[in-house]
Tab-separated table of C-alpha atoms in Angstrom:
chain	number	residue	atom	x	y	z
C	2	MET	CA	4.956	-4.464	-26.214
C	3	SER	CA	1.711	-6.120	-25.137
C	4	PHE	CA	1.321	-9.261	-23.038
C	5	ARG	CA	-0.883	-10.881	-20.415
C	6	ILE	CA	-0.051	-11.372	-16.737
C	7	ASP	CA	0.217	-15.140	-17.259
C	8	GLN	CA	2.956	-14.532	-19.833
C	9	LEU	CA	5.311	-12.943	-17.306
C	10	PRO	CA	8.249	-15.034	-16.031
C	11	LYS	CA	7.309	-17.466	-13.253
C	12	LYS	CA	10.529	-17.546	-11.239
C	13	LYS	CA	9.991	-16.139	-7.728
C	14	TYR	CA	12.316	-13.512	-6.316
C	15	ILE	CA	10.142	-12.451	-3.364
C	16	LEU	CA	10.091	-15.460	-1.071
C	17	PRO	CA	7.767	-16.614	1.718
C	18	GLY	CA	8.771	-15.529	5.190
C	19	ASN	CA	9.542	-11.866	4.545
C	20	ALA	CA	8.409	-9.365	7.163
C	21	ALA	CA	6.270	-7.109	4.976
C	22	CYS	CA	2.861	-5.954	6.201
C	23	ALA	CA	-0.229	-7.641	4.766
C	24	GLY	CA	-1.172	-6.039	1.466
C	25	CYS	CA	2.163	-4.218	1.089
C	26	GLY	CA	2.220	-2.407	-2.254
C	27	MET	CA	6.004	-2.225	-2.213
C	28	MET	CA	6.319	-6.009	-2.306
C	29	ILE	CA	4.029	-6.206	-5.339
C	30	GLY	CA	6.398	-3.821	-7.081
C	31	LEU	CA	9.419	-5.885	-6.091
C	32	LYS	CA	7.770	-9.003	-7.526
C	33	VAL	CA	7.400	-7.284	-10.897
C	34	LEU	CA	10.999	-6.046	-10.714
C	35	GLY	CA	12.128	-9.636	-10.148
C	36	MET	CA	10.119	-10.840	-13.133
C	37	ALA	CA	11.610	-8.156	-15.364
C	38	ILE	CA	15.314	-8.137	-14.433
C	39	GLY	CA	15.801	-10.281	-11.325
C	40	ASP	CA	18.691	-12.391	-12.652
C	41	GLU	CA	20.441	-9.378	-14.146
C	42	SER	CA	20.238	-6.894	-11.270
C	43	VAL	CA	21.878	-5.793	-8.048
C	44	LEU	CA	19.725	-3.786	-5.659
C	45	VAL	CA	20.988	-0.801	-3.698
C	46	ILE	CA	18.548	-0.151	-0.847
C	47	PRO	CA	18.782	2.759	1.608
C	48	ALA	CA	17.123	2.809	5.030
C	49	SER	CA	13.443	2.117	4.353
C	50	CYS	CA	10.724	-0.490	4.702
C	51	ALA	CA	12.591	-2.471	2.046
C	52	SER	CA	15.748	-2.624	4.162
C	53	VAL	CA	13.769	-4.139	7.048
C	54	VAL	CA	11.355	-6.597	5.443
C	55	GLN	CA	14.086	-8.490	3.586
C	56	GLY	CA	15.175	-10.126	6.861
C	57	LEU	CA	18.663	-11.105	7.968
C	58	ALA	CA	21.271	-12.879	5.834
C	59	PRO	CA	21.705	-15.655	4.936
C	60	LYS	CA	17.947	-16.310	5.029
C	61	THR	CA	16.557	-13.201	3.399
C	62	GLY	CA	13.155	-12.967	1.753
C	63	ILE	CA	14.437	-11.392	-1.478
C	64	ALA	CA	16.397	-13.571	-3.900
C	65	ILE	CA	18.315	-10.723	-5.536
C	66	PRO	CA	21.784	-9.471	-4.456
C	67	ILE	CA	21.314	-6.471	-2.160
C	68	LEU	CA	23.629	-3.748	-0.915
C	69	ASN	CA	22.058	-1.980	2.070
C	70	VAL	CA	23.341	1.574	2.473
C	71	PRO	CA	22.754	4.703	4.624
C	72	PHE	CA	19.691	6.848	3.970
C	73	ALA	CA	21.227	9.615	1.870
C	74	SER	CA	23.745	7.657	-0.162
C	75	SER	CA	21.916	5.225	-2.442
C	76	ALA	CA	22.334	7.056	-5.774
C	77	ALA	CA	26.004	7.784	-5.055
C	78	VAL	CA	26.714	4.182	-4.032
C	79	ALA	CA	24.865	2.863	-7.084
C	80	THR	CA	26.957	5.138	-9.292
C	81	GLY	CA	30.119	3.654	-7.798
C	82	VAL	CA	28.891	0.095	-8.293
C	83	ALA	CA	27.963	0.852	-11.918
C	84	GLU	CA	31.413	2.321	-12.567
C	85	ALA	CA	33.041	-0.717	-10.967
C	86	PHE	CA	30.965	-3.030	-13.160
C	87	LYS	CA	32.055	-1.076	-16.236
C	88	THR	CA	35.732	-1.196	-15.258
C	89	LEU	CA	35.628	-4.918	-14.490
C	90	GLY	CA	33.539	-5.803	-17.522
C	91	ILE	CA	30.669	-7.155	-15.406
C	92	LYS	CA	27.264	-7.209	-17.056
C	93	GLY	CA	24.259	-6.337	-14.950
C	94	HIS	CA	21.846	-3.585	-13.992
C	95	VAL	CA	22.434	-1.542	-10.853
C	96	VAL	CA	19.029	-0.702	-9.433
C	97	VAL	CA	18.252	1.632	-6.553
C	98	TRP	CA	15.063	0.610	-4.742
C	99	ALA	CA	14.248	3.518	-2.419
C	100	GLY	CA	11.222	4.996	-0.701
C	101	ASP	CA	9.966	8.544	-0.950
C	102	GLY	CA	11.788	9.653	2.210
C	103	GLY	CA	15.118	8.373	0.927
C	104	THR	CA	14.473	9.893	-2.500
C	105	ALA	CA	12.422	13.079	-2.334
C	106	ASP	CA	13.934	14.222	0.974
C	107	ILE	CA	17.055	12.747	2.560
C	108	GLY	CA	18.538	11.286	-0.623
C	109	PHE	CA	17.629	14.046	-3.061
C	110	ALA	CA	21.101	15.591	-3.242
C	111	THR	CA	22.798	12.365	-4.345
C	112	LEU	CA	19.837	11.578	-6.634
C	113	SER	CA	20.165	14.925	-8.404
C	114	GLY	CA	23.931	14.478	-8.621
C	115	ALA	CA	23.596	11.054	-10.241
C	116	ALA	CA	21.063	12.470	-12.715
C	117	GLU	CA	23.324	15.406	-13.559
C	118	ARG	CA	26.242	13.013	-14.180
C	119	ASN	CA	23.958	10.704	-16.191
C	120	SER	CA	25.083	7.730	-14.101
C	121	ASN	CA	24.216	4.385	-15.682
C	122	ILE	CA	21.725	3.242	-13.041
C	123	ILE	CA	18.013	2.517	-12.765
C	124	TYR	CA	16.504	4.413	-9.838
C	125	ILE	CA	13.076	3.261	-8.638
C	126	MET	CA	11.263	5.396	-6.098
C	127	TYR	CA	8.546	3.276	-4.528
C	128	ASP	CA	6.208	5.930	-3.210
C	129	ASN	CA	4.039	5.085	-0.204
C	130	GLU	CA	3.806	8.808	0.540
C	131	ALA	CA	5.263	8.971	4.059
C	132	TYR	CA	8.058	7.645	6.279
C	133	MET	CA	6.217	4.395	6.948
C	134	ASN	CA	9.081	2.405	8.441
C	135	THR	CA	9.669	4.878	11.277
C	136	GLY	CA	6.077	5.643	12.245
C	137	ILE	CA	4.112	7.253	9.365
C	138	GLN	CA	5.721	10.706	9.448
C	139	ARG	CA	5.054	13.101	6.563
C	140	SER	CA	7.495	13.363	3.679
C	141	SER	CA	7.583	15.896	0.856
C	142	SER	CA	5.827	13.207	-1.190
C	143	THR	CA	2.849	13.082	1.198
C	144	PRO	CA	-0.239	14.535	-0.527
C	145	ARG	CA	-1.807	17.756	0.664
C	146	ALA	CA	-4.403	17.217	3.456
C	147	ALA	CA	-3.250	13.664	4.286
C	148	TRP	CA	-3.091	12.623	7.926
C	149	THR	CA	0.268	11.418	9.230
C	150	THR	CA	1.586	11.222	12.786
C	151	THR	CA	3.363	14.549	12.238
C	152	THR	CA	0.449	16.165	10.374
C	153	PRO	CA	-2.521	15.117	12.541
C	154	ALA	CA	-4.740	17.842	11.049
C	155	GLY	CA	-3.571	17.097	7.501
C	156	LYS	CA	-0.483	18.148	5.576
C	157	ARG	CA	-0.639	21.742	4.335
C	158	GLU	CA	1.763	21.528	1.394
C	159	ARG	CA	1.415	19.939	-2.031
C	160	LYS	CA	3.104	16.679	-2.936
C	161	LYS	CA	6.547	17.107	-4.522
C	162	ASP	CA	6.624	15.716	-8.078
C	163	VAL	CA	10.006	13.989	-8.168
C	164	ALA	CA	9.459	12.383	-11.584
C	165	LEU	CA	8.969	15.763	-13.243
C	166	LEU	CA	12.038	17.100	-11.446
C	167	MET	CA	14.071	14.210	-12.869
C	168	ALA	CA	12.726	14.832	-16.377
C	169	MET	CA	13.816	18.459	-16.069
C	170	HIS	CA	17.364	17.173	-15.464
C	171	GLY	CA	17.318	16.078	-19.110
C	172	VAL	CA	18.145	12.434	-18.339
C	173	PRO	CA	17.462	9.736	-20.948
C	174	TYR	CA	14.416	8.109	-19.349
C	175	VAL	CA	11.817	8.919	-16.693
C	176	ALA	CA	8.487	7.181	-16.110
C	177	THR	CA	5.682	6.849	-13.614
C	178	ALA	CA	4.110	3.485	-12.820
C	179	SER	CA	1.588	1.850	-10.505
C	180	ILE	CA	1.449	-1.541	-8.816
C	181	ALA	CA	-2.128	-1.828	-10.149
C	182	TYR	CA	-0.755	-1.986	-13.714
C	183	PRO	CA	2.067	-4.561	-13.601
C	184	GLN	CA	2.329	-4.958	-17.378
C	185	ASP	CA	3.000	-1.232	-17.738
C	186	PHE	CA	5.617	-1.305	-14.954
C	187	TYR	CA	7.212	-4.426	-16.462
C	188	ARG	CA	7.436	-2.782	-19.890
C	189	LYS	CA	9.012	0.341	-18.429
C	190	LEU	CA	11.591	-1.708	-16.527
C	191	LYS	CA	12.492	-3.546	-19.717
C	192	ARG	CA	12.783	-0.249	-21.580
C	193	ALA	CA	15.070	1.103	-18.864
C	194	THR	CA	17.430	-1.853	-19.305
C	195	GLU	CA	17.859	-0.966	-22.981
C	196	ILE	CA	19.137	2.551	-22.249
C	197	ASP	CA	22.586	3.707	-21.190
C	198	GLY	CA	22.628	6.463	-18.617
C	199	PHE	CA	20.305	7.545	-15.843
C	200	LYS	CA	16.802	6.035	-15.670
C	201	PHE	CA	14.142	6.948	-13.086
C	202	ILE	CA	10.790	5.232	-12.399
C	203	HIS	CA	8.341	6.679	-9.871
C	204	LEU	CA	6.197	3.770	-8.632
C	205	HIS	CA	2.949	4.395	-6.735
C	206	THR	CA	2.697	1.872	-3.881
C	207	PRO	CA	-0.255	2.164	-1.469
C	208	CYS	CA	0.458	1.286	2.181
C	209	PRO	CA	-2.443	-0.228	4.179
C	210	PRO	CA	-1.318	0.755	7.708
C	211	GLY	CA	-0.048	4.174	6.679
C	212	TRP	CA	-3.021	5.063	4.517
C	213	ARG	CA	-5.486	3.310	6.835
C	214	PHE	CA	-7.320	0.950	4.514
C	215	ASP	CA	-8.162	-2.758	4.444
C	216	PRO	CA	-5.054	-4.719	3.288
C	217	ALA	CA	-7.253	-6.640	0.849
C	218	LYS	CA	-7.856	-3.407	-1.076
C	219	THR	CA	-4.269	-2.454	-2.008
C	220	VAL	CA	-4.657	-3.001	-5.742
C	221	GLU	CA	-8.145	-1.449	-5.728
C	222	VAL	CA	-6.787	1.706	-4.073
C	223	ALA	CA	-3.870	1.864	-6.519
C	224	ARG	CA	-6.198	1.412	-9.492
C	225	LEU	CA	-8.568	4.097	-8.216
C	226	ALA	CA	-5.639	6.515	-7.998
C	227	VAL	CA	-5.224	6.156	-11.763
C	228	GLU	CA	-8.945	6.005	-12.611
C	229	THR	CA	-9.637	9.228	-10.678
C	230	GLY	CA	-6.598	10.923	-12.207
C	231	ALA	CA	-4.834	11.266	-8.862
C	232	TRP	CA	-1.903	9.282	-10.301
C	233	ILE	CA	-0.937	9.881	-13.932
C	234	LEU	CA	0.943	7.297	-16.000
C	235	TRP	CA	3.472	8.866	-18.372
C	236	GLU	CA	7.011	8.463	-19.660
C	237	TYR	CA	9.775	10.689	-20.945
C	238	ASP	CA	12.042	8.826	-23.341
C	239	HIS	CA	14.958	10.716	-24.917
C	240	GLY	CA	13.052	13.971	-25.157
C	241	GLN	CA	9.664	12.479	-26.048
C	242	PHE	CA	7.003	12.970	-23.364
C	243	ARG	CA	3.795	10.938	-23.625
C	244	LEU	CA	0.880	9.715	-21.565
C	245	ASN	CA	0.459	5.961	-21.151
C	246	PRO	CA	-2.797	3.967	-21.100
C	247	PRO	CA	-5.123	4.136	-19.280
C	248	SER	CA	-4.143	7.710	-18.375
C	249	THR	CA	-4.562	8.582	-22.059
C	250	ILE	CA	-8.303	8.110	-21.459
C	251	TYR	CA	-8.357	10.169	-18.278
C	252	ALA	CA	-6.834	13.205	-19.956
C	253	ASP	CA	-10.532	13.886	-20.546
C	254	LYS	CA	-11.634	14.632	-16.994
C	255	THR	CA	-15.214	13.636	-17.789
C	256	LYS	CA	-13.949	10.048	-18.120
C	257	ARG	CA	-12.401	9.992	-14.629
C	258	ARG	CA	-14.117	8.561	-11.596
C	259	PRO	CA	-14.818	11.076	-8.800
C	260	LEU	CA	-11.778	11.806	-6.650
C	261	SER	CA	-13.910	11.191	-3.556
C	262	GLU	CA	-14.068	7.463	-4.438
C	263	TYR	CA	-10.289	7.254	-4.009
C	264	LEU	CA	-10.196	9.385	-0.870
C	265	LYS	CA	-13.042	7.672	0.987
C	266	LEU	CA	-11.250	4.312	1.056
C	267	GLN	CA	-8.377	5.823	3.046
C	268	GLY	CA	-8.599	6.702	6.725
C	269	ARG	CA	-5.841	9.271	6.294
C	270	PHE	CA	-8.404	11.443	4.470
C	271	ALA	CA	-11.366	10.743	6.780
C	272	HIS	CA	-11.233	14.265	8.243
C	273	LEU	CA	-11.750	16.039	4.915
C	274	THR	CA	-14.663	18.379	4.319
C	275	GLU	CA	-16.368	18.981	0.974
C	276	ASP	CA	-14.339	22.184	0.648
C	277	ASP	CA	-11.130	20.228	1.280
C	278	ILE	CA	-12.029	17.751	-1.465
C	279	LYS	CA	-12.831	20.591	-3.852
C	280	ALA	CA	-9.398	22.129	-3.175
C	281	LEU	CA	-7.719	18.784	-3.896
C	282	GLU	CA	-9.676	18.509	-7.147
C	283	GLU	CA	-8.366	21.940	-8.142
C	284	ASP	CA	-4.796	20.861	-7.326
C	285	LEU	CA	-5.334	17.762	-9.424
C	286	GLU	CA	-6.583	19.742	-12.407
C	287	ASP	CA	-3.516	22.010	-12.165
C	288	LYS	CA	-1.316	18.910	-12.280
C	289	TRP	CA	-3.140	17.562	-15.328
C	290	GLN	CA	-2.763	20.860	-17.149
C	291	THR	CA	0.989	20.761	-16.531
C	292	ILE	CA	1.303	17.174	-17.778
C	293	LEU	CA	-0.831	17.823	-20.854
C	294	ALA	CA	1.107	20.970	-21.698
C	295	LEU	CA	4.388	19.043	-21.466
C	296	SER	CA	2.991	16.243	-23.591
C	297	GLN	CA	1.873	18.655	-26.300
C	298	SER	CA	5.082	20.688	-26.154
C	299	PHE	CA	7.426	17.727	-26.471
C	300	SER	CA	5.300	16.080	-29.179
C	301	ARG	CA	5.872	19.123	-31.425
C	302	ARG	CA	9.657	18.825	-31.312
């Protein structure tokens, strides 16, 4: 499915007056979600930036039905809503819209449970790589060496790859996406609506205040993540694992832009030395080797 940005639906689901920060990557993602399935969806949102910026009913800034729930419960609540819809014969897509803290950390138990049960929900993890809403604390999705308020010298551990963990659950559909590539995200949302069972999309969403960059550069930062290979676009669809453009190009590391171009735009990496950057490049190459091995392995089935 190929289309231009101007061919996407024009109805607005993210309205003026919301409380999001300037340049918020999460809100770009929500706009694409609205374009793809806004009239057909109910959002389940745990404690997160998304639960705050929507504002107070009845004058919220998001024109999609929302059920706000406690931090750890979103996948379990969404499962219940999906089962209720099925019992009552209601058509619609139950979508969890959750941050990395509510997914990779606090909500992981209910997420894994919903995946194991193959609950008929679409789970979107918008990943701004820290607990931004409560003061930029590190999460397990924070990259190695990144500054946060709880890792002032840089995080020591690698970033947890939640999308790969979900694929290893054997669910029908898992994908990664980026707010810099809305057509790709839109297509993946549409594909998710065609599938019964558990669907998971890991959406990369840069955060200007948390990552310390100019709010005008949100899309540039997100695009550089893909062009340097720091964020890889792929999907796992009923046992078939494949890279998606433009990451198909960057499987050849000679085609990638230097990782330093991505890092230097972000104040959270301003403390890095050349040795630190070299270590991150080695981590990145390890990640690529894993993804390429999976792609080759599943393509032979």
